[in-house]
Short mmCIF file of N, CA and C in Angstrom, two decimals:
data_model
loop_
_atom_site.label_atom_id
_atom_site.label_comp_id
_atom_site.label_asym_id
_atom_site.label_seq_id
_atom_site.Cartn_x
_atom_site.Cartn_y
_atom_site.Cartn_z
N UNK J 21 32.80 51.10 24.75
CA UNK J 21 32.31 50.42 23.55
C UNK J 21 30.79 50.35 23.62
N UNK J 22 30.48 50.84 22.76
CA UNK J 22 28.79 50.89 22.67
C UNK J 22 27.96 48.60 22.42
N UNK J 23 26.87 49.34 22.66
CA UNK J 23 26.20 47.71 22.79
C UNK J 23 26.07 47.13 21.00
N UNK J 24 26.20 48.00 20.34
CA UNK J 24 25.93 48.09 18.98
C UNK J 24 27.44 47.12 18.31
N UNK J 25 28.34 47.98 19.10
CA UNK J 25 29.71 47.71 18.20
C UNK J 25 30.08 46.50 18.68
N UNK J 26 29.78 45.87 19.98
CA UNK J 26 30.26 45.13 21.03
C UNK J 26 29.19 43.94 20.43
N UNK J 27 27.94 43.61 20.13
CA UNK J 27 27.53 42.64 19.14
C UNK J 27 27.89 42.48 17.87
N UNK J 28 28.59 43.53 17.16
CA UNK J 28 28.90 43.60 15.80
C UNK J 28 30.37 42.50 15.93
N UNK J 29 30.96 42.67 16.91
CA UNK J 29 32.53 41.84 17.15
C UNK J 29 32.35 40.66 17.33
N UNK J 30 30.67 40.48 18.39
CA UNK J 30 30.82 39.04 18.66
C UNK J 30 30.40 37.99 17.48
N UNK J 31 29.31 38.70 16.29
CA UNK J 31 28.69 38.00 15.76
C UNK J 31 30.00 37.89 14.75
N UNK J 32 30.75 38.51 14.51
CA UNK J 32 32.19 38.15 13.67
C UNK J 32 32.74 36.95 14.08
N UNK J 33 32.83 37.14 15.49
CA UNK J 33 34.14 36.02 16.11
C UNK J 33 32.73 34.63 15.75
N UNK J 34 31.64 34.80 15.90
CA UNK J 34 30.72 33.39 15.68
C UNK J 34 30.68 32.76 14.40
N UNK J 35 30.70 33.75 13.40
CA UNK J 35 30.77 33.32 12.05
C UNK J 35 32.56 32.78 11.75
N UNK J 36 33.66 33.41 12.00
CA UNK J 36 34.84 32.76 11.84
C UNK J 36 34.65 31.57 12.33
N UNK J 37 34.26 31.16 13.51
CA UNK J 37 34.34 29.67 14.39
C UNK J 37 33.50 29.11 13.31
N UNK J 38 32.17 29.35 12.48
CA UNK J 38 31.22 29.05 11.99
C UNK J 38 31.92 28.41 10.71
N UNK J 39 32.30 29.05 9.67
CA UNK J 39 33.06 28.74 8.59
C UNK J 39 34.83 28.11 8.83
N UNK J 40 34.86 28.22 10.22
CA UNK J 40 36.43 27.24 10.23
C UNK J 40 35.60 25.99 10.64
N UNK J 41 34.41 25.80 11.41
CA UNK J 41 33.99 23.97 11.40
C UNK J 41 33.42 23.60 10.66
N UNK J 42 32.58 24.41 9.91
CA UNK J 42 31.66 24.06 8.98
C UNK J 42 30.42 23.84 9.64
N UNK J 43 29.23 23.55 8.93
CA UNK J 43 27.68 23.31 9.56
C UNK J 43 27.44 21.73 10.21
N UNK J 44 28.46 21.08 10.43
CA UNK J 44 28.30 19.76 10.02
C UNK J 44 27.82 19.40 11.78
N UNK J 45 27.99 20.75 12.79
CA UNK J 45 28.20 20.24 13.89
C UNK J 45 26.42 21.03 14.79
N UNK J 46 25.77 20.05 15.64
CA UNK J 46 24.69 20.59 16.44
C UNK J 46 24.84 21.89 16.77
N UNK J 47 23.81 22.73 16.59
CA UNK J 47 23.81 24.04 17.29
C UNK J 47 24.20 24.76 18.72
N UNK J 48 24.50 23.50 19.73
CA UNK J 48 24.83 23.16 20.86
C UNK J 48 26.73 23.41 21.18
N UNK J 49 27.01 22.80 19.68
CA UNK J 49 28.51 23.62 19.90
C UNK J 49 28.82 24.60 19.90
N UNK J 50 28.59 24.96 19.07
CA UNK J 50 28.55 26.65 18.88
C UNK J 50 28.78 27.51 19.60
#
């Protein structure tokens, strides 16, 4: 898996977690 595709997956899986809690929470959870 290239370094390209392998950030493209993670920044997915961050935004799902992102829009299932909402913004309501410190950047620290995340």
């Amino acid at each position: 898996m290239e370094h390209e595709e392998l950030t493209h997956k993670i920044i997915g899986c961050v935004m799902q977690v992102h829009r299932a809690l909402g913004n309501r929470f410190q950047e620290v959870i995340y």
